[in-house]
mmCIF file of C-alpha atoms in Angstrom:
data_model
loop_
_atom_site.group_PDB
_atom_site.id
_atom_site.type_symbol
_atom_site.label_atom_id
_atom_site.label_comp_id
_atom_site.label_asym_id
_atom_site.label_seq_id
_atom_site.Cartn_x
_atom_site.Cartn_y
_atom_site.Cartn_z
ATOM 1 C CA MET W 1 -0.039 -0.024 -0.024
ATOM 2 C CA SER W 2 1.365 3.491 -0.941
ATOM 3 C CA THR W 3 1.873 6.268 1.532
ATOM 4 C CA LEU W 4 -1.017 8.263 0.089
ATOM 5 C CA ALA W 5 -3.367 5.345 0.278
ATOM 6 C CA ARG W 6 -2.301 4.522 3.836
ATOM 7 C CA ALA W 7 -2.836 8.104 4.597
ATOM 8 C CA LYS W 8 -6.503 8.051 3.215
ATOM 9 C CA HIS W 9 -7.196 4.899 5.016
ATOM 10 C CA GLN W 10 -6.097 6.299 8.375
ATOM 11 C CA ALA W 11 -8.076 9.359 7.804
ATOM 12 C CA LYS W 12 -11.273 7.403 7.157
ATOM 13 C CA ALA W 13 -10.629 5.313 10.266
ATOM 14 C CA HIS W 14 -10.058 8.320 12.574
ATOM 15 C CA PRO W 15 -12.250 11.238 11.235
ATOM 16 C CA LEU W 16 -12.380 12.947 14.516
ATOM 17 C CA ALA W 17 -8.497 13.244 14.742
ATOM 18 C CA LEU W 18 -8.479 14.554 11.208
ATOM 19 C CA ASP W 19 -10.978 17.258 12.005
ATOM 20 C CA ALA W 20 -9.027 18.228 15.070
ATOM 21 C CA VAL W 21 -5.939 18.595 12.779
ATOM 22 C CA LEU W 22 -7.937 20.690 10.402
ATOM 23 C CA ALA W 23 -9.386 22.877 13.257
ATOM 24 C CA LEU W 24 -5.721 23.527 14.374
ATOM 25 C CA ALA W 25 -4.715 24.473 10.884
ATOM 26 C CA VAL W 26 -7.662 26.880 10.532
ATOM 27 C CA LEU W 27 -6.873 28.535 13.924
ATOM 28 C CA VAL W 28 -3.268 28.974 12.913
ATOM 29 C CA CYS W 29 -4.403 30.559 9.570
ATOM 30 C CA MET W 30 -6.906 32.828 11.395
ATOM 31 C CA VAL W 31 -4.308 34.043 13.933
ATOM 32 C CA ALA W 32 -1.823 34.653 11.202
ATOM 33 C CA GLY W 33 -4.325 36.562 9.167
ATOM 34 C CA SER W 34 -5.179 38.762 12.160
ATOM 35 C CA PHE W 35 -1.789 40.445 11.748
ATOM 36 C CA VAL W 36 -2.760 41.972 8.378
ATOM 37 C CA GLU W 37 -4.026 45.501 9.016
ATOM 38 C CA PRO W 38 -5.381 47.627 6.270
ATOM 39 C CA ARG W 39 -4.001 51.204 6.668
ATOM 40 C CA HIS W 40 -4.897 52.867 3.403
ATOM 41 C CA ARG W 41 -7.745 52.336 0.920
ATOM 42 C CA ASP W 42 -5.637 51.077 -1.953
ATOM 43 C CA SER W 43 -2.899 49.349 -0.189
ATOM 44 C CA VAL W 44 -2.321 46.892 2.560
ATOM 45 C CA SER W 45 0.520 47.101 4.900
ATOM 46 C CA TRP W 46 1.801 44.362 7.168
ATOM 47 C CA ALA W 47 2.209 45.179 10.867
ATOM 48 C CA LEU W 48 2.866 43.065 13.936
ATOM 49 C CA ARG W 49 0.003 43.684 16.142
ATOM 50 C CA THR W 50 -1.616 41.649 18.814
ATOM 51 C CA PRO W 51 -5.376 40.877 18.274
ATOM 52 C CA ASP W 52 -7.746 41.891 21.192
ATOM 53 C CA SER W 53 -8.765 39.167 23.620
ATOM 54 C CA LEU W 54 -12.218 39.001 22.182
ATOM 55 C CA SER W 55 -11.066 38.252 18.785
ATOM 56 C CA LEU W 56 -8.664 35.529 20.083
ATOM 57 C CA VAL W 57 -11.718 33.955 21.921
ATOM 58 C CA LEU W 58 -13.919 34.154 18.749
ATOM 59 C CA MET W 59 -11.072 32.475 16.721
ATOM 60 C CA ALA W 60 -10.506 29.835 19.313
ATOM 61 C CA LEU W 61 -14.206 29.055 19.625
ATOM 62 C CA GLY W 62 -14.703 28.898 15.847
ATOM 63 C CA ALA W 63 -11.809 26.509 15.381
ATOM 64 C CA ALA W 64 -12.887 24.366 18.198
ATOM 65 C CA ALA W 65 -16.384 24.131 16.686
ATOM 66 C CA LEU W 66 -14.908 22.577 13.478
ATOM 67 C CA VAL W 67 -13.794 19.612 15.382
ATOM 68 C CA PHE W 68 -17.491 18.366 15.434
ATOM 69 C CA ARG W 69 -18.292 19.463 11.962
ATOM 70 C CA ARG W 70 -19.013 15.903 10.670
ATOM 71 C CA ARG W 71 -21.234 15.093 13.609
ATOM 72 C CA ALA W 72 -23.581 18.183 13.542
ATOM 73 C CA PRO W 73 -22.812 20.249 10.353
ATOM 74 C CA MET W 74 -25.772 22.516 10.614
ATOM 75 C CA THR W 75 -25.101 23.321 14.391
ATOM 76 C CA VAL W 76 -21.389 24.060 13.622
ATOM 77 C CA LEU W 77 -22.459 26.339 10.768
ATOM 78 C CA ALA W 78 -24.885 28.264 12.971
ATOM 79 C CA LEU W 79 -22.192 28.534 15.699
ATOM 80 C CA THR W 80 -19.361 29.598 13.468
ATOM 81 C CA GLY W 81 -21.765 31.974 11.574
ATOM 82 C CA SER W 82 -22.788 33.609 14.782
ATOM 83 C CA LEU W 83 -19.242 34.102 15.856
ATOM 84 C CA SER W 84 -18.438 35.659 12.608
ATOM 85 C CA VAL W 85 -21.363 38.098 12.866
ATOM 86 C CA VAL W 86 -20.106 39.009 16.381
ATOM 87 C CA GLU W 87 -16.599 39.592 15.052
ATOM 88 C CA SER W 88 -17.928 41.840 12.216
ATOM 89 C CA LEU W 89 -19.746 44.022 14.696
ATOM 90 C CA THR W 90 -17.105 44.281 17.391
ATOM 91 C CA GLY W 91 -13.685 43.728 15.776
ATOM 92 C CA ASP W 92 -11.862 46.875 14.667
ATOM 93 C CA PRO W 93 -9.725 46.016 12.732
ATOM 94 C CA ARG W 94 -11.325 42.686 12.003
ATOM 95 C CA THR W 95 -9.734 39.237 12.254
ATOM 96 C CA PRO W 96 -10.642 36.423 9.729
ATOM 97 C CA VAL W 97 -13.234 34.541 12.112
ATOM 98 C CA ALA W 98 -15.389 33.980 8.887
ATOM 99 C CA MET W 99 -12.875 31.339 7.763
ATOM 100 C CA SER W 100 -14.342 28.854 10.242
ATOM 101 C CA ALA W 101 -17.809 29.687 8.899
ATOM 102 C CA VAL W 102 -16.674 29.124 5.355
ATOM 103 C CA ILE W 103 -15.246 25.599 6.284
ATOM 104 C CA ALA W 104 -18.546 24.809 8.224
ATOM 105 C CA LEU W 105 -20.565 25.849 4.982
ATOM 106 C CA TYR W 106 -18.497 23.525 2.929
ATOM 107 C CA THR W 107 -19.107 20.602 5.271
ATOM 108 C CA VAL W 108 -22.871 21.268 5.035
ATOM 109 C CA ALA W 109 -22.812 21.496 1.239
ATOM 110 C CA SER W 110 -20.722 18.346 0.917
ATOM 111 C CA THR W 111 -23.120 16.360 3.264
ATOM 112 C CA THR W 112 -26.684 17.513 2.109
ATOM 113 C CA ASP W 113 -28.521 17.794 -1.085
ATOM 114 C CA ARG W 114 -28.374 20.635 -3.550
ATOM 115 C CA PRO W 115 -31.560 22.452 -2.675
ATOM 116 C CA THR W 116 -30.456 22.648 1.009
ATOM 117 C CA THR W 117 -27.016 23.855 -0.150
ATOM 118 C CA TRP W 118 -28.658 26.565 -2.118
ATOM 119 C CA ARG W 119 -30.847 27.793 0.867
ATOM 120 C CA VAL W 120 -28.208 27.551 3.539
ATOM 121 C CA GLY W 121 -25.533 29.029 1.285
ATOM 122 C CA LEU W 122 -27.558 32.085 0.196
ATOM 123 C CA LEU W 123 -28.612 32.614 3.872
ATOM 124 C CA THR W 124 -25.085 32.404 5.213
ATOM 125 C CA MET W 125 -23.739 34.425 2.384
ATOM 126 C CA THR W 126 -26.331 37.251 2.988
ATOM 127 C CA VAL W 127 -25.989 37.389 6.808
ATOM 128 C CA LEU W 128 -22.137 37.425 6.899
ATOM 129 C CA THR W 129 -21.871 39.803 4.066
ATOM 130 C CA GLY W 130 -24.572 42.132 5.314
ATOM 131 C CA ALA W 131 -23.027 42.236 8.803
ATOM 132 C CA ALA W 132 -19.680 43.002 7.408
ATOM 133 C CA MET W 133 -21.079 45.845 5.163
ATOM 134 C CA SER W 134 -23.066 47.482 7.744
ATOM 135 C CA ALA W 135 -20.559 47.494 10.592
ATOM 136 C CA GLY W 136 -17.002 48.872 10.912
ATOM 137 C CA SER W 137 -15.191 51.922 9.670
ATOM 138 C CA LEU W 138 -14.553 50.605 6.169
ATOM 139 C CA PRO W 139 -16.971 51.391 3.199
ATOM 140 C CA TRP W 140 -19.514 48.698 2.206
ATOM 141 C CA TYR W 141 -17.683 47.960 -1.040
ATOM 142 C CA ALA W 142 -14.279 47.438 0.594
ATOM 143 C CA GLN W 143 -12.184 44.566 -0.296
ATOM 144 C CA GLU W 144 -12.510 42.660 3.115
ATOM 145 C CA ASN W 145 -16.321 42.842 2.749
ATOM 146 C CA LEU W 146 -16.459 41.463 -0.790
ATOM 147 C CA ALA W 147 -13.967 38.823 0.317
ATOM 148 C CA ILE W 148 -16.485 37.333 2.671
ATOM 149 C CA PHE W 149 -19.160 37.262 -0.132
ATOM 150 C CA ALA W 150 -16.614 35.521 -2.367
ATOM 151 C CA TRP W 151 -15.334 32.940 0.197
ATOM 152 C CA THR W 152 -18.824 31.862 1.354
ATOM 153 C CA GLY W 153 -19.723 31.234 -2.358
ATOM 154 C CA ILE W 154 -16.660 29.347 -2.954
ATOM 155 C CA GLY W 155 -17.199 27.134 0.145
ATOM 156 C CA ALA W 156 -20.717 26.254 -0.837
ATOM 157 C CA THR W 157 -19.909 25.682 -4.528
ATOM 158 C CA ALA W 158 -16.820 23.483 -3.550
ATOM 159 C CA GLY W 159 -18.901 21.416 -1.080
ATOM 160 C CA ASP W 160 -21.540 20.761 -3.713
ATOM 161 C CA ALA W 161 -18.978 19.796 -6.257
ATOM 162 C CA VAL W 162 -17.586 17.272 -3.792
ATOM 163 C CA ARG W 163 -20.858 15.798 -2.917
ATOM 164 C CA SER W 164 -21.722 15.396 -6.637
ATOM 165 C CA ARG W 165 -18.467 13.682 -7.194
ATOM 166 C CA ARG W 166 -19.085 11.285 -4.408
ATOM 167 C CA ALA W 167 -22.478 10.491 -5.531
ATOM 168 C CA PHE W 168 -21.140 9.781 -9.076
ATOM 169 C CA VAL W 169 -18.477 7.516 -7.725
ATOM 170 C CA GLN W 170 -20.937 5.700 -5.612
ATOM 171 C CA ALA W 171 -23.218 5.351 -8.534
ATOM 172 C CA ILE W 172 -20.441 3.862 -10.625
ATOM 173 C CA ARG W 173 -19.584 1.457 -7.800
ATOM 174 C CA GLU W 174 -23.126 0.297 -7.287
ATOM 175 C CA ARG W 175 -23.524 -0.147 -11.109
ATOM 176 C CA ALA W 176 -20.393 -2.280 -11.212
ATOM 177 C CA GLU W 177 -21.553 -4.298 -8.193
ATOM 178 C CA ARG W 178 -24.952 -4.938 -9.822
ATOM 179 C CA ALA W 179 -23.193 -5.935 -13.182
ATOM 180 C CA GLU W 180 -21.016 -8.323 -11.069
ATOM 181 C CA ARG W 181 -23.960 -9.859 -9.270
ATOM 182 C CA THR W 182 -25.770 -10.168 -12.623
ATOM 183 C CA ARG W 183 -22.968 -11.857 -14.175
ATOM 184 C CA GLU W 184 -22.722 -14.247 -11.238
ATOM 185 C CA GLU W 185 -26.468 -14.931 -11.362
ATOM 186 C CA GLU W 186 -26.345 -15.502 -14.990
ATOM 187 C CA ALA W 187 -23.499 -17.947 -14.565
ATOM 188 C CA ARG W 188 -25.232 -19.790 -11.914
ATOM 189 C CA ARG W 189 -28.399 -19.935 -13.934
ATOM 190 C CA ARG W 190 -26.494 -21.358 -17.000
ATOM 191 C CA VAL W 191 -24.760 -23.919 -14.723
ATOM 192 C CA ALA W 192 -28.178 -24.993 -13.302
ATOM 193 C CA GLU W 193 -29.776 -25.268 -16.818
ATOM 194 C CA GLU W 194 -26.760 -27.294 -18.014
ATOM 195 C CA ARG W 195 -27.112 -29.639 -14.970
ATOM 196 C CA LEU W 196 -30.777 -30.053 -15.644
ATOM 197 C CA ARG W 197 -30.137 -30.824 -19.399
ATOM 198 C CA ILE W 198 -27.428 -33.360 -18.616
ATOM 199 C CA ALA W 199 -29.728 -34.936 -15.919
ATOM 200 C CA ARG W 200 -32.484 -35.251 -18.543
ATOM 201 C CA ASP W 201 -30.133 -36.956 -20.965
ATOM 202 C CA LEU W 202 -28.829 -39.304 -18.439
ATOM 203 C CA HIS W 203 -32.349 -40.186 -17.442
ATOM 204 C CA ASP W 204 -33.349 -40.863 -20.958
ATOM 205 C CA VAL W 205 -30.300 -42.909 -21.826
ATOM 206 C CA VAL W 206 -30.403 -45.038 -18.696
ATOM 207 C CA ALA W 207 -34.181 -45.595 -18.583
ATOM 208 C CA HIS W 208 -34.371 -46.552 -22.228
ATOM 209 C CA HIS W 209 -31.509 -49.008 -22.444
ATOM 210 C CA ILE W 210 -31.917 -50.542 -18.847
ATOM 211 C CA ALA W 211 -35.633 -51.149 -19.782
ATOM 212 C CA LEU W 212 -34.446 -52.971 -22.973
ATOM 213 C CA VAL W 213 -31.802 -54.995 -21.127
ATOM 214 C CA ASN W 214 -34.429 -55.957 -18.534
ATOM 215 C CA VAL W 215 -36.767 -57.195 -21.046
ATOM 216 C CA GLN W 216 -34.289 -59.002 -23.102
ATOM 217 C CA ALA W 217 -32.696 -60.607 -20.107
ATOM 218 C CA GLY W 218 -36.214 -61.781 -18.949
ATOM 219 C CA VAL W 219 -36.729 -63.387 -22.411
ATOM 220 C CA ALA W 220 -33.372 -65.031 -22.239
ATOM 221 C CA ALA W 221 -33.992 -66.509 -18.748
ATOM 222 C CA HIS W 222 -37.464 -67.865 -19.952
ATOM 223 C CA VAL W 223 -36.159 -69.556 -23.010
ATOM 224 C CA MET W 224 -32.827 -70.663 -21.968
ATOM 225 C CA ASP W 225 -33.487 -74.213 -21.474
ATOM 226 C CA LYS W 226 -36.092 -74.933 -24.201
ATOM 227 C CA ARG W 227 -34.948 -72.589 -27.036
ATOM 228 C CA PRO W 228 -31.187 -71.759 -26.574
ATOM 229 C CA ASP W 229 -30.992 -70.087 -29.920
ATOM 230 C CA GLN W 230 -33.695 -67.506 -29.064
ATOM 231 C CA ALA W 231 -31.932 -67.067 -25.656
ATOM 232 C CA LYS W 232 -28.648 -66.444 -27.494
ATOM 233 C CA GLU W 233 -30.315 -63.824 -29.644
ATOM 234 C CA ALA W 234 -31.811 -62.185 -26.707
ATOM 235 C CA LEU W 235 -28.447 -61.943 -24.950
ATOM 236 C CA GLY W 236 -27.042 -60.393 -28.127
ATOM 237 C CA HIS W 237 -29.708 -57.697 -27.885
ATOM 238 C CA VAL W 238 -28.702 -57.229 -24.261
ATOM 239 C CA ARG W 239 -25.093 -56.860 -25.275
ATOM 240 C CA GLU W 240 -26.010 -54.373 -28.017
ATOM 241 C CA ALA W 241 -28.249 -52.306 -25.719
ATOM 242 C CA SER W 242 -25.609 -52.097 -22.943
ATOM 243 C CA ARG W 243 -23.023 -51.249 -25.552
ATOM 244 C CA SER W 244 -25.170 -48.309 -26.880
ATOM 245 C CA ALA W 245 -25.960 -47.275 -23.306
ATOM 246 C CA LEU W 246 -22.295 -47.089 -22.487
ATOM 247 C CA ASN W 247 -21.614 -45.016 -25.650
ATOM 248 C CA GLU W 248 -24.372 -42.489 -25.012
ATOM 249 C CA LEU W 249 -23.405 -42.185 -21.253
ATOM 250 C CA ARG W 250 -19.726 -41.646 -22.402
ATOM 251 C CA ALA W 251 -20.803 -38.802 -24.650
ATOM 252 C CA THR W 252 -23.057 -37.168 -22.058
ATOM 253 C CA VAL W 253 -20.484 -37.403 -19.303
ATOM 254 C CA GLY W 254 -17.831 -36.058 -21.620
ATOM 255 C CA LEU W 255 -19.700 -32.677 -21.302
ATOM 256 C CA LEU W 256 -18.563 -32.535 -17.805
ATOM 257 C CA ARG W 257 -14.833 -32.571 -18.562
ATOM 258 C CA HIS W 258 -12.662 -29.554 -17.929
ATOM 259 C CA SER W 259 -10.941 -27.647 -20.638
ATOM 260 C CA ASP W 260 -7.593 -29.534 -19.997
ATOM 261 C CA ASP W 261 -9.056 -32.916 -19.922
ATOM 262 C CA PRO W 262 -8.947 -35.286 -22.923
ATOM 263 C CA GLU W 263 -11.072 -34.410 -25.905
ATOM 264 C CA ALA W 264 -14.728 -35.503 -25.320
ATOM 265 C CA PRO W 265 -16.398 -37.757 -27.872
ATOM 266 C CA THR W 266 -17.530 -35.992 -30.962
ATOM 267 C CA GLU W 267 -20.383 -38.067 -32.006
ATOM 268 C CA PRO W 268 -23.350 -35.954 -32.949
ATOM 269 C CA ALA W 269 -26.472 -35.991 -30.735
ATOM 270 C CA PRO W 270 -29.261 -38.438 -31.808
ATOM 271 C CA GLY W 271 -32.123 -37.147 -33.844
ATOM 272 C CA LEU W 272 -35.064 -38.213 -35.966
ATOM 273 C CA ASP W 273 -32.711 -39.550 -38.560
ATOM 274 C CA ARG W 274 -32.120 -42.521 -36.092
ATOM 275 C CA LEU W 275 -35.873 -43.154 -35.516
ATOM 276 C CA ASP W 276 -35.784 -46.467 -37.307
ATOM 277 C CA GLU W 277 -32.786 -47.615 -35.194
ATOM 278 C CA LEU W 278 -34.634 -46.501 -32.039
ATOM 279 C CA THR W 279 -37.826 -48.336 -32.913
ATOM 280 C CA GLY W 280 -35.829 -51.352 -34.070
ATOM 281 C CA THR W 281 -34.386 -51.818 -30.555
ATOM 282 C CA PHE W 282 -37.819 -51.810 -29.069
ATOM 283 C CA ARG W 283 -39.161 -54.250 -31.723
ATOM 284 C CA ASN W 284 -36.239 -56.581 -30.844
ATOM 285 C CA ALA W 285 -37.475 -56.296 -27.296
ATOM 286 C CA GLY W 286 -40.888 -57.640 -28.376
ATOM 287 C CA LEU W 287 -42.824 -54.346 -28.601
ATOM 288 C CA HIS W 288 -45.028 -53.966 -31.688
ATOM 289 C CA ILE W 289 -44.585 -50.433 -33.150
ATOM 290 C CA GLU W 290 -46.022 -48.829 -36.049
ATOM 291 C CA VAL W 291 -44.449 -45.635 -37.354
ATOM 292 C CA ALA W 292 -45.942 -43.045 -39.733
ATOM 293 C CA ARG W 293 -43.872 -40.018 -40.886
ATOM 294 C CA ALA W 294 -44.877 -36.924 -42.820
ATOM 295 C CA ASP W 295 -41.957 -34.669 -42.316
ATOM 296 C CA GLN W 296 -39.926 -35.383 -45.412
ATOM 297 C CA GLY W 297 -37.562 -32.641 -46.336
ATOM 298 C CA THR W 298 -37.814 -30.866 -42.886
ATOM 299 C CA THR W 299 -34.557 -29.890 -41.439
ATOM 300 C CA LEU W 300 -34.797 -29.313 -37.655
ATOM 301 C CA PRO W 301 -32.419 -27.438 -35.439
ATOM 302 C CA ALA W 302 -30.211 -29.615 -33.328
ATOM 303 C CA ALA W 303 -32.117 -28.863 -30.056
ATOM 304 C CA VAL W 304 -35.539 -29.650 -31.653
ATOM 305 C CA ASP W 305 -34.191 -32.709 -33.317
ATOM 306 C CA LEU W 306 -32.674 -34.007 -30.165
ATOM 307 C CA ALA W 307 -35.948 -33.106 -28.057
ATOM 308 C CA ALA W 308 -38.158 -34.986 -30.603
ATOM 309 C CA TYR W 309 -35.851 -38.003 -30.451
ATOM 310 C CA ARG W 310 -35.826 -38.136 -26.572
ATOM 311 C CA ILE W 311 -39.624 -37.667 -26.396
ATOM 312 C CA ILE W 312 -40.167 -40.681 -28.567
ATOM 313 C CA GLN W 313 -37.531 -42.646 -26.671
ATOM 314 C CA GLU W 314 -38.966 -41.893 -23.402
ATOM 315 C CA ALA W 315 -42.635 -42.454 -24.440
ATOM 316 C CA LEU W 316 -41.683 -45.855 -25.950
ATOM 317 C CA THR W 317 -39.786 -46.757 -22.794
ATOM 318 C CA ASN W 318 -42.798 -46.016 -20.591
ATOM 319 C CA VAL W 319 -44.889 -48.216 -22.926
ATOM 320 C CA GLN W 320 -42.246 -50.991 -22.590
ATOM 321 C CA LYS W 321 -42.179 -50.675 -18.820
ATOM 322 C CA HIS W 322 -45.914 -50.057 -17.990
ATOM 323 C CA ALA W 323 -48.331 -50.661 -20.809
ATOM 324 C CA GLY W 324 -48.173 -54.475 -20.533
ATOM 325 C CA PRO W 325 -46.706 -57.349 -22.567
ATOM 326 C CA GLN W 326 -49.331 -57.301 -25.359
ATOM 327 C CA ALA W 327 -49.446 -53.500 -25.818
ATOM 328 C CA LYS W 328 -49.089 -51.813 -29.348
ATOM 329 C CA ALA W 329 -47.473 -48.578 -29.936
ATOM 330 C CA GLU W 330 -48.019 -46.012 -32.717
ATOM 331 C CA VAL W 331 -45.493 -43.296 -33.470
ATOM 332 C CA SER W 332 -46.290 -40.415 -35.877
ATOM 333 C CA VAL W 333 -44.081 -37.464 -36.904
ATOM 334 C CA VAL W 334 -45.910 -34.955 -38.828
ATOM 335 C CA ARG W 335 -44.938 -31.510 -40.110
ATOM 336 C CA VAL W 336 -47.799 -28.983 -39.700
ATOM 337 C CA GLY W 337 -46.992 -25.442 -40.706
ATOM 338 C CA PRO W 338 -44.286 -24.012 -38.681
ATOM 339 C CA HIS W 339 -44.340 -26.952 -36.216
ATOM 340 C CA ILE W 340 -43.583 -30.515 -36.106
ATOM 341 C CA GLU W 341 -46.035 -32.737 -34.112
ATOM 342 C CA ILE W 342 -44.805 -35.900 -32.305
ATOM 343 C CA THR W 343 -47.457 -38.409 -31.131
ATOM 344 C CA VAL W 344 -46.952 -41.618 -29.354
ATOM 345 C CA LEU W 345 -50.076 -43.816 -28.673
ATOM 346 C CA ASP W 346 -50.386 -47.132 -26.941
ATOM 347 C CA ASP W 347 -53.318 -49.461 -26.167
ATOM 348 C CA GLY W 348 -51.855 -50.853 -22.933
ATOM 349 C CA SER W 349 -53.394 -50.847 -19.582
ATOM 350 C CA GLY W 350 -53.136 -47.097 -19.149
ATOM 351 C CA GLU W 351 -51.619 -47.338 -15.621
ATOM 352 C CA HIS W 352 -48.174 -46.088 -16.556
ATOM 353 C CA GLU W 353 -48.819 -42.526 -16.281
ATOM 354 C CA ALA W 354 -49.707 -42.903 -12.595
ATOM 355 C CA GLN W 355 -46.619 -44.979 -11.960
ATOM 356 C CA ASP W 356 -44.327 -42.705 -13.829
ATOM 357 C CA GLY W 357 -45.855 -39.594 -12.431
ATOM 358 C CA GLY W 358 -43.463 -39.530 -9.415
ATOM 359 C CA GLY W 359 -40.393 -40.050 -11.589
ATOM 360 C CA HIS W 360 -38.582 -37.963 -13.939
ATOM 361 C CA GLY W 361 -39.776 -39.168 -17.456
ATOM 362 C CA LEU W 362 -42.795 -36.973 -18.113
ATOM 363 C CA LEU W 363 -41.283 -34.113 -16.253
ATOM 364 C CA GLY W 364 -38.139 -34.313 -18.406
ATOM 365 C CA MET W 365 -40.329 -34.335 -21.586
ATOM 366 C CA ARG W 366 -42.250 -31.323 -20.420
ATOM 367 C CA GLU W 367 -38.933 -29.466 -19.478
ATOM 368 C CA ARG W 368 -37.559 -30.218 -23.016
ATOM 369 C CA VAL W 369 -40.654 -28.965 -24.709
ATOM 370 C CA THR W 370 -41.030 -25.785 -22.544
ATOM 371 C CA ALA W 371 -37.295 -24.868 -23.235
ATOM 372 C CA LEU W 372 -38.137 -24.822 -26.953
ATOM 373 C CA ARG W 373 -41.349 -22.853 -26.513
ATOM 374 C CA GLY W 374 -43.446 -25.813 -27.482
ATOM 375 C CA THR W 375 -46.393 -27.606 -25.902
ATOM 376 C CA LEU W 376 -46.790 -31.095 -24.478
ATOM 377 C CA THR W 377 -49.966 -32.992 -23.797
ATOM 378 C CA THR W 378 -50.008 -36.283 -21.909
ATOM 379 C CA GLY W 379 -52.700 -38.481 -20.558
ATOM 380 C CA PRO W 380 -54.868 -41.686 -20.845
ATOM 381 C CA ARG W 381 -56.825 -42.445 -23.998
ATOM 382 C CA TYR W 382 -60.510 -43.065 -23.976
ATOM 383 C CA GLY W 383 -60.935 -46.860 -24.052
ATOM 384 C CA GLY W 384 -57.474 -47.502 -22.451
ATOM 385 C CA GLY W 385 -53.856 -46.723 -23.332
ATOM 386 C CA PHE W 386 -51.854 -43.544 -23.034
ATOM 387 C CA ARG W 387 -51.093 -40.555 -25.430
ATOM 388 C CA VAL W 388 -48.187 -38.381 -25.504
ATOM 389 C CA HIS W 389 -48.481 -35.460 -27.937
ATOM 390 C CA ALA W 390 -45.715 -32.738 -28.432
ATOM 391 C CA ILE W 391 -45.713 -29.732 -30.776
ATOM 392 C CA LEU W 392 -42.264 -28.403 -31.457
ATOM 393 C CA PRO W 393 -41.254 -25.370 -33.498
ATOM 394 C CA VAL W 394 -39.478 -26.121 -36.675
ATOM 395 C CA LYS W 395 -37.319 -23.080 -35.968
ATOM 396 C CA ASN W 396 -35.599 -22.839 -32.602
ATOM 397 C CA ARG W 397 -37.257 -20.055 -30.507
ATOM 398 C CA THR W 398 -35.668 -20.351 -27.071
ATOM 399 C CA PRO W 399 -35.931 -17.287 -24.762
ATOM 400 C CA THR W 400 -32.238 -16.457 -25.161
ATOM 401 C CA GLY W 401 -32.041 -17.203 -28.839
ATOM 402 C CA GLU W 402 -29.436 -19.878 -28.175
ATOM 403 C CA ASP W 403 -29.370 -23.511 -29.102
ATOM 404 C CA PRO W 404 -29.758 -25.534 -25.915
ATOM 405 C CA ALA W 405 -28.005 -28.523 -27.474
#
């Protein structure tokens, strides 16, 4: 810390001591100024003279009052102003007691608002100048009288300028602090959104592939003794599903690496171009699926394409888990104007929406759709089964204009 910075810090820590030093300096200046005696109208001669006792008392009282100028600025101004008026009426020749009033007026101006500064400054200037012009042997236009008018104006103006600068600096500091808080809040918000997105992807990947592994493992256990070839085929599907799950988990977890970690996998995120592959895994698990598409030639943003894929994946996973062994599913992807509509129907028992309501599947679907400014409708079908219907914009319209993928 530099010497100047250390001095400023100590002054802020001990304001009363600083004001005592200031009061002493003002007293020295007033006593020194009391030795200037005007002898002629157009010239000032210096003479060593001793001020009268009343002037010394007034100077001492004015300087002592300045010690408390921060605690009670208005009271100190009233006291020093009164002492200056008394000096103007009784001192001959006068001594510069008004210097203490100028310092007190500066303090008031630097600690109050501008209207108060104007009112108090004009009142002080009028009273002190009027008392100086109306008393004493000098004419009203004498240099000493005009000096009181000038110095009181300078004190009020300087105090107002200091107050304005402090307010400006404080406003800049508060603006910088608000900007810093905003950046921190934005960073936390982005981290939370990224965590939520990764959590959704992990849930979709794990739920889908574990459901397939569970079904195929059950099939293999059931036919192991009587039909080993079919059991072998089912175990092959288990191996394929687990390998796919590991690959997708590795790609998702790779997003959590630091910048100096090894490069994360660069495999693109899945989309509707892999819909046949997705439905094929469910068909291998024994689920009957019919797919209808009317979105030929539609190019979707990466976020919309991924959301559509994940919605279908999660909906079919729920069908596989909850709709029953004989359930059939229908998947449709249709381009309707500026939107693409995803519909997944099943004719199962219709109980899986209640069983999954406490989990994260339907909630994850809704969060994905909401992030893209789309709509999602889920619920049981009349006559049994369940329906998932999502409407997604063909053009990405997220609130920030960014691609969540």
